[in-house]
Structure formats: C-alpha cells, structure tokens
C-alpha cells in the first residue's frame, strides 16, 4: 500500500484545486457507514472563506451520509484511478453494500477529521455543509465550507498545478459521458 503524498494547501488557494474542472470523488461517513461516489458537477464558490458546491442526486447513498453527518470530502483523482472512478460512479452502495471493496477503494483519515479520504488521489478538500435546505431539496446542490485541504506536491505546489511534465498516470480526469474522460491538456499562457 503506497503512502499518500500530501502537503497542506492554504484555504484561500483551495479554489485552484477545482478551477480546471476535474471530475472529483465525493466521500462521506456517518457512524460506521462510509461511501464514495464520482461527481462531475463540483465547483469553487468563494475564495475566502473558501467554499465549494457539489450536486448530489437524491438517489445516491453518499448524499444520505452527507446529510446525516454534515461533512463531505472532495478529492481530485488521476488517470491511474480511472476504472475505480468510473465504478464509483456507476455502482450505488444502496445496491451493493461491498461497493468500496469491489471498487478497490482504499480509505484513510487525517488526524482530527472523521471524514474518509481516498488514497492515491491528487488533492483532498474536507468540507462542512452550510445547510441550505431549499436548494438541497430543489436543486440537489450542496454548499460546503472548506475546512482543510491538501495536495500531492508532485503535481500541486506553490499554489499552482504543475501538470506539464508529469506522467500520464498523474493527470486529472475530465468527464464527458458514457465512461469517456479527457485528461488535462497542455498549459498555455495568455500573452496580454
Ligand atoms: C464520471 C461521473 C460523474 C458523475 N457526476 C455526478 C454528479 O456530479 N452528481 C451526481 O449526483 N451523480 C454523479 N454521478 C453518478 C454517481 O456517481 C452515481 O449515482 C453513484 O453510483 C452514486 O453512488 P452511491 O449511491 O453509492 O453514493 C457521476 C457518475 C460518473 C461516472
């Protein structure tokens, strides 16, 4: 089992972990029940205090755990995890109680937080739900206050992603549909 490579990210810079629009994994836990699902509809919402949004359909078990616990984590997965990501997005723990084992999803915890995190991801954001019952019910939209964030320094350092010269396995995934993803592409700079 590999050790996680993770360094803290300053919360005012946490939005950058999502700014490039990656597919994410959403994890949550209530008592002994833990789940993880894939999500394409995750977004930064505010710089300081750092906030994010995530769409969690009512059919998902992960949403139930988020509602019960009031916390979730977002992680940015990479190409090395593509099959796990797709499986986590096509199997519900409501249907398969062994979902995490069957998807080979390894969980770990950071000291001081009860929120499950997925091993070997590129970045992790632990979020506390800001309760907005109307938009949760009407639009399936959850707002989270980011209370801690980390990233793998091989790909995120000094407050920026550095995907240019990393191996394919460490590139972030961007979902299209039907099991098709794009990998993060070339870095280009505006000249003015
Ligand atoms: C790549 C991908 C992205 C997805 N994005 C979302 C999303 O943004 N919101 C959502 O509610 N479901 C999304 N889904 C579907 C959930 O991941 C799926 O319903 C999952 O099986 C729920 O698992 P659970 O019931 O164990 O929580 C996505 C699925 C895939 C494959």
CSV table of C-alpha atoms and ligand atoms in Angstrom, one decimal:
chain,number,residue,atom,x,y,z
A,1,UNK,CA,0.0,0.0,0.0
A,2,UNK,CA,1.5,3.3,-1.0
A,3,UNK,CA,2.0,6.2,1.4
A,4,UNK,CA,0.0,9.3,0.5
A,5,UNK,CA,1.9,12.3,-0.8
A,6,UNK,CA,0.1,15.3,0.6
A,7,UNK,CA,1.0,18.8,1.8
A,8,UNK,CA,-1.5,21.3,3.2
A,9,UNK,CA,-3.0,23.9,0.8
A,10,UNK,CA,-3.7,27.4,2.1
A,11,UNK,CA,-7.5,27.7,2.2
A,12,UNK,CA,-7.6,30.9,0.1
A,13,UNK,CA,-5.8,28.9,-2.6
A,14,UNK,CA,-8.1,25.8,-2.3
A,15,UNK,CA,-10.4,27.0,-5.2
A,16,UNK,CA,-7.4,26.3,-7.5
A,17,UNK,CA,-7.7,22.6,-6.8
A,18,UNK,CA,-11.1,22.7,-8.7
A,19,UNK,CA,-10.6,25.6,-11.1
A,20,UNK,CA,-9.6,23.4,-14.0
A,21,UNK,CA,-12.9,21.5,-13.8
A,22,UNK,CA,-11.8,18.0,-12.8
A,23,UNK,CA,-14.0,15.1,-12.2
A,24,UNK,CA,-14.0,14.5,-8.4
A,25,UNK,CA,-14.7,11.8,-5.9
A,26,UNK,CA,-17.1,12.7,-3.1
A,27,UNK,CA,-16.7,10.8,0.2
A,28,UNK,CA,-18.7,10.8,3.4
A,29,UNK,CA,-19.3,8.9,6.5
A,30,UNK,CA,-22.0,8.6,9.2
A,31,UNK,CA,-21.1,6.4,12.2
A,32,UNK,CA,-19.6,3.2,10.6
A,33,UNK,CA,-21.1,3.7,7.2
A,34,UNK,CA,-18.8,5.1,4.5
A,35,UNK,CA,-19.3,5.7,0.9
A,36,UNK,CA,-17.6,7.4,-2.1
A,37,UNK,CA,-19.1,8.4,-5.5
A,38,UNK,CA,-17.8,10.1,-8.6
A,39,UNK,CA,-19.1,13.6,-9.4
A,40,UNK,CA,-18.6,15.9,-12.4
A,41,UNK,CA,-20.6,18.8,-11.0
A,42,UNK,CA,-18.3,20.2,-8.4
A,43,UNK,CA,-17.3,23.9,-8.4
A,44,UNK,CA,-15.5,26.5,-6.4
A,45,UNK,CA,-17.9,29.1,-5.0
A,46,UNK,CA,-15.8,31.6,-2.9
A,47,UNK,CA,-12.2,32.4,-2.2
A,48,UNK,CA,-12.3,33.5,1.4
A,49,UNK,CA,-13.8,31.8,3.3
A,50,UNK,CA,-13.2,29.0,0.8
A,51,UNK,CA,-16.5,27.4,-0.3
A,52,UNK,CA,-17.4,24.8,-2.9
A,53,UNK,CA,-20.6,23.5,-4.4
A,54,UNK,CA,-21.5,19.9,-5.4
A,55,UNK,CA,-24.5,18.4,-7.0
A,56,UNK,CA,-25.6,15.2,-5.1
A,57,UNK,CA,-28.6,13.4,-6.6
A,58,UNK,CA,-31.3,12.1,-4.2
A,59,UNK,CA,-30.7,8.6,-5.5
A,60,UNK,CA,-27.2,8.5,-4.0
A,61,UNK,CA,-26.2,6.9,-0.8
A,62,UNK,CA,-23.3,9.3,-0.5
A,63,UNK,CA,-25.8,12.2,-0.3
A,64,UNK,CA,-27.6,10.4,2.6
A,65,UNK,CA,-24.3,10.2,4.5
A,66,UNK,CA,-23.5,13.9,3.8
A,67,UNK,CA,-27.0,14.9,5.1
A,68,UNK,CA,-26.5,12.7,8.2
A,69,UNK,CA,-23.0,13.8,9.1
A,70,UNK,CA,-22.9,17.4,7.8
A,71,UNK,CA,-19.5,16.8,6.2
A,72,UNK,CA,-18.0,15.6,2.9
A,73,UNK,CA,-14.7,15.4,1.2
A,74,UNK,CA,-13.8,16.2,-2.4
A,75,UNK,CA,-10.8,14.6,-4.0
A,76,UNK,CA,-9.2,15.1,-7.3
A,77,UNK,CA,-8.5,11.6,-8.8
A,78,UNK,CA,-6.0,10.9,-11.6
A,79,UNK,CA,-5.7,8.7,-14.7
A,80,UNK,CA,-4.2,5.8,-12.6
A,81,UNK,CA,-7.6,5.7,-10.8
A,82,UNK,CA,-9.9,5.9,-13.9
A,83,UNK,CA,-11.5,2.5,-13.6
A,84,UNK,CA,-12.2,3.0,-9.9
A,85,UNK,CA,-13.6,6.4,-10.6
A,86,UNK,CA,-16.0,5.1,-13.2
A,87,UNK,CA,-17.1,2.2,-11.0
A,88,UNK,CA,-17.6,4.5,-8.0
A,89,UNK,CA,-19.9,6.5,-10.4
A,90,UNK,CA,-21.9,3.5,-11.7
A,91,UNK,CA,-22.4,1.4,-8.6
A,92,UNK,CA,-24.5,2.5,-5.7
A,93,UNK,CA,-23.8,1.4,-2.2
A,94,UNK,CA,-27.6,1.1,-1.8
A,95,UNK,CA,-27.4,-1.8,-4.3
A,96,UNK,CA,-24.0,-3.2,-3.3
A,97,UNK,CA,-23.0,-2.8,0.4
A,98,UNK,CA,-19.5,-4.1,-0.6
A,99,UNK,CA,-19.1,-1.2,-3.1
A,100,UNK,CA,-15.8,0.2,-1.7
A,101,UNK,CA,-14.2,-3.3,-1.5
A,102,UNK,CA,-15.4,-4.2,-5.0
A,103,UNK,CA,-14.1,-0.9,-6.4
A,104,UNK,CA,-10.7,-1.4,-4.6
A,105,UNK,CA,-11.2,2.0,-2.9
A,106,UNK,CA,-8.8,2.5,0.0
A,107,UNK,CA,-9.8,4.9,2.7
A,108,UNK,CA,-7.6,6.8,5.1
A,109,UNK,CA,-8.2,9.6,7.7
A,110,UNK,CA,-6.3,12.8,8.6
A,111,UNK,CA,-5.8,13.5,12.3
A,112,UNK,CA,-8.7,15.4,13.8
A,113,UNK,CA,-11.2,14.7,11.0
A,114,UNK,CA,-13.8,11.9,10.8
A,115,UNK,CA,-14.2,12.3,7.1
A,116,UNK,CA,-13.0,9.4,4.9
A,117,UNK,CA,-10.4,10.2,2.2
A,118,UNK,CA,-9.5,8.2,-0.9
A,119,UNK,CA,-5.9,7.1,-1.1
A,120,UNK,CA,-3.6,8.0,-4.0
A,121,UNK,CA,-5.7,11.0,-5.1
A,122,UNK,CA,-4.0,14.2,-6.3
A,123,UNK,CA,-5.9,16.6,-3.9
A,124,UNK,CA,-8.3,16.4,-1.0
A,125,UNK,CA,-10.7,19.1,0.4
A,126,UNK,CA,-12.6,18.4,3.6
A,127,UNK,CA,-15.9,20.4,3.7
A,128,UNK,CA,-18.5,21.2,6.3
A,129,UNK,CA,-22.0,21.6,4.8
A,130,UNK,CA,-23.5,25.0,5.0
A,131,UNK,CA,-27.2,24.0,5.4
A,132,UNK,CA,-29.4,25.4,2.6
A,133,UNK,CA,-32.4,23.0,2.8
A,134,UNK,CA,-34.3,24.7,-0.1
A,135,UNK,CA,-31.5,24.4,-2.7
A,136,UNK,CA,-30.5,21.0,-1.4
A,137,UNK,CA,-34.1,19.7,-1.9
A,138,UNK,CA,-35.0,21.7,-5.1
A,139,UNK,CA,-31.7,21.6,-7.0
A,140,UNK,CA,-29.7,18.8,-5.3
A,141,UNK,CA,-27.0,21.5,-4.7
A,142,UNK,CA,-24.9,21.3,-1.6
A,143,UNK,CA,-22.6,24.2,-0.4
A,144,UNK,CA,-19.5,23.3,1.6
A,145,UNK,CA,-17.2,25.4,3.6
A,146,UNK,CA,-13.6,24.1,3.0
A,147,UNK,CA,-12.1,23.5,6.4
A,148,UNK,CA,-8.9,21.7,5.3
A,149,UNK,CA,-7.1,20.9,2.0
A,150,UNK,CA,-4.1,19.0,0.9
A,151,UNK,CA,-2.5,18.2,-2.5
A,152,UNK,CA,0.2,16.0,-3.9
A,153,UNK,CA,3.3,18.1,-4.2
A,154,UNK,CA,4.4,16.2,-7.4
A,155,UNK,CA,1.5,18.0,-9.2
A,156,UNK,CA,0.4,21.0,-7.0
A,157,UNK,CA,3.0,23.2,-5.4
A,158,UNK,CA,3.4,26.9,-4.6
A,159,UNK,CA,-0.4,27.3,-5.0
A,160,UNK,CA,-0.5,26.0,-8.6
A,161,UNK,CA,-1.0,22.8,-10.5
A,162,UNK,CA,2.1,21.6,-12.5
A,163,UNK,CA,0.7,19.0,-14.9
A,164,UNK,CA,3.0,19.9,-17.8
A,165,UNK,CA,5.8,17.4,-17.2
A,166,UNK,CA,4.1,14.7,-15.1
A,167,UNK,CA,3.4,11.1,-16.3
A,168,UNK,CA,0.0,10.4,-17.7
A,169,UNK,CA,-1.0,8.4,-14.6
A,170,UNK,CA,-0.9,11.7,-12.6
A,171,UNK,CA,-3.1,13.8,-14.9
A,172,UNK,CA,-6.6,14.8,-13.7
A,173,UNK,CA,-9.7,13.4,-15.3
A,174,UNK,CA,-12.4,15.4,-17.0
A,175,UNK,CA,-15.7,13.6,-17.7
A,176,UNK,CA,-17.6,13.7,-20.9
A,177,UNK,CA,-20.2,10.9,-20.7
A,178,UNK,CA,-20.6,7.1,-21.0
A,179,UNK,CA,-17.2,6.2,-19.5
A,180,UNK,CA,-15.3,8.7,-21.6
A,181,UNK,CA,-13.0,11.2,-20.0
A,182,UNK,CA,-10.4,13.7,-21.2
A,183,UNK,CA,-7.1,14.1,-19.4
A,184,UNK,CA,-5.9,17.6,-18.5
A,185,UNK,CA,-4.2,19.1,-21.6
A,186,UNK,CA,-1.3,21.4,-22.4
A,187,UNK,CA,-0.6,24.5,-20.3
A,188,UNK,CA,-0.9,27.7,-22.4
A,189,UNK,CA,-0.4,31.3,-21.3
A,190,UNK,CA,-2.2,34.5,-22.3
A,191,UNK,CA,0.2,37.0,-23.8
A,192,UNK,CA,-1.6,40.2,-22.7
B,1,LIG,C1,-17.8,10.4,-14.0
B,1,LIG,C2,-19.1,10.5,-13.3
B,1,LIG,C3,-19.6,11.7,-12.8
B,1,LIG,C4,-20.8,11.8,-12.1
B,1,LIG,N1,-21.2,13.0,-11.6
B,1,LIG,C5,-22.2,13.1,-10.7
B,1,LIG,C6,-22.6,14.3,-10.1
B,1,LIG,O1,-22.0,15.4,-10.3
B,1,LIG,N2,-23.7,14.3,-9.3
B,1,LIG,C7,-24.4,13.2,-9.0
B,1,LIG,O2,-25.3,13.2,-8.2
B,1,LIG,N3,-24.0,12.0,-9.6
B,1,LIG,C8,-23.0,11.9,-10.4
B,1,LIG,N4,-22.6,10.7,-11.0
B,1,LIG,C9,-23.4,9.5,-10.6
B,1,LIG,C10,-23.0,8.9,-9.2
B,1,LIG,O3,-21.6,8.9,-9.0
B,1,LIG,C11,-23.6,7.5,-9.1
B,1,LIG,O4,-25.0,7.7,-9.0
B,1,LIG,C12,-23.1,6.7,-7.9
B,1,LIG,O5,-23.3,5.3,-8.2
B,1,LIG,C13,-23.7,7.0,-6.6
B,1,LIG,O6,-23.2,6.1,-5.6
B,1,LIG,P1,-23.7,6.0,-4.1
B,1,LIG,O7,-25.2,5.7,-4.3
B,1,LIG,O8,-23.0,4.8,-3.6
B,1,LIG,O9,-23.5,7.3,-3.5
B,1,LIG,C14,-21.5,10.6,-11.8
B,1,LIG,C15,-21.1,9.4,-12.3
B,1,LIG,C16,-19.9,9.3,-13.1
B,1,LIG,C17,-19.4,8.0,-13.7
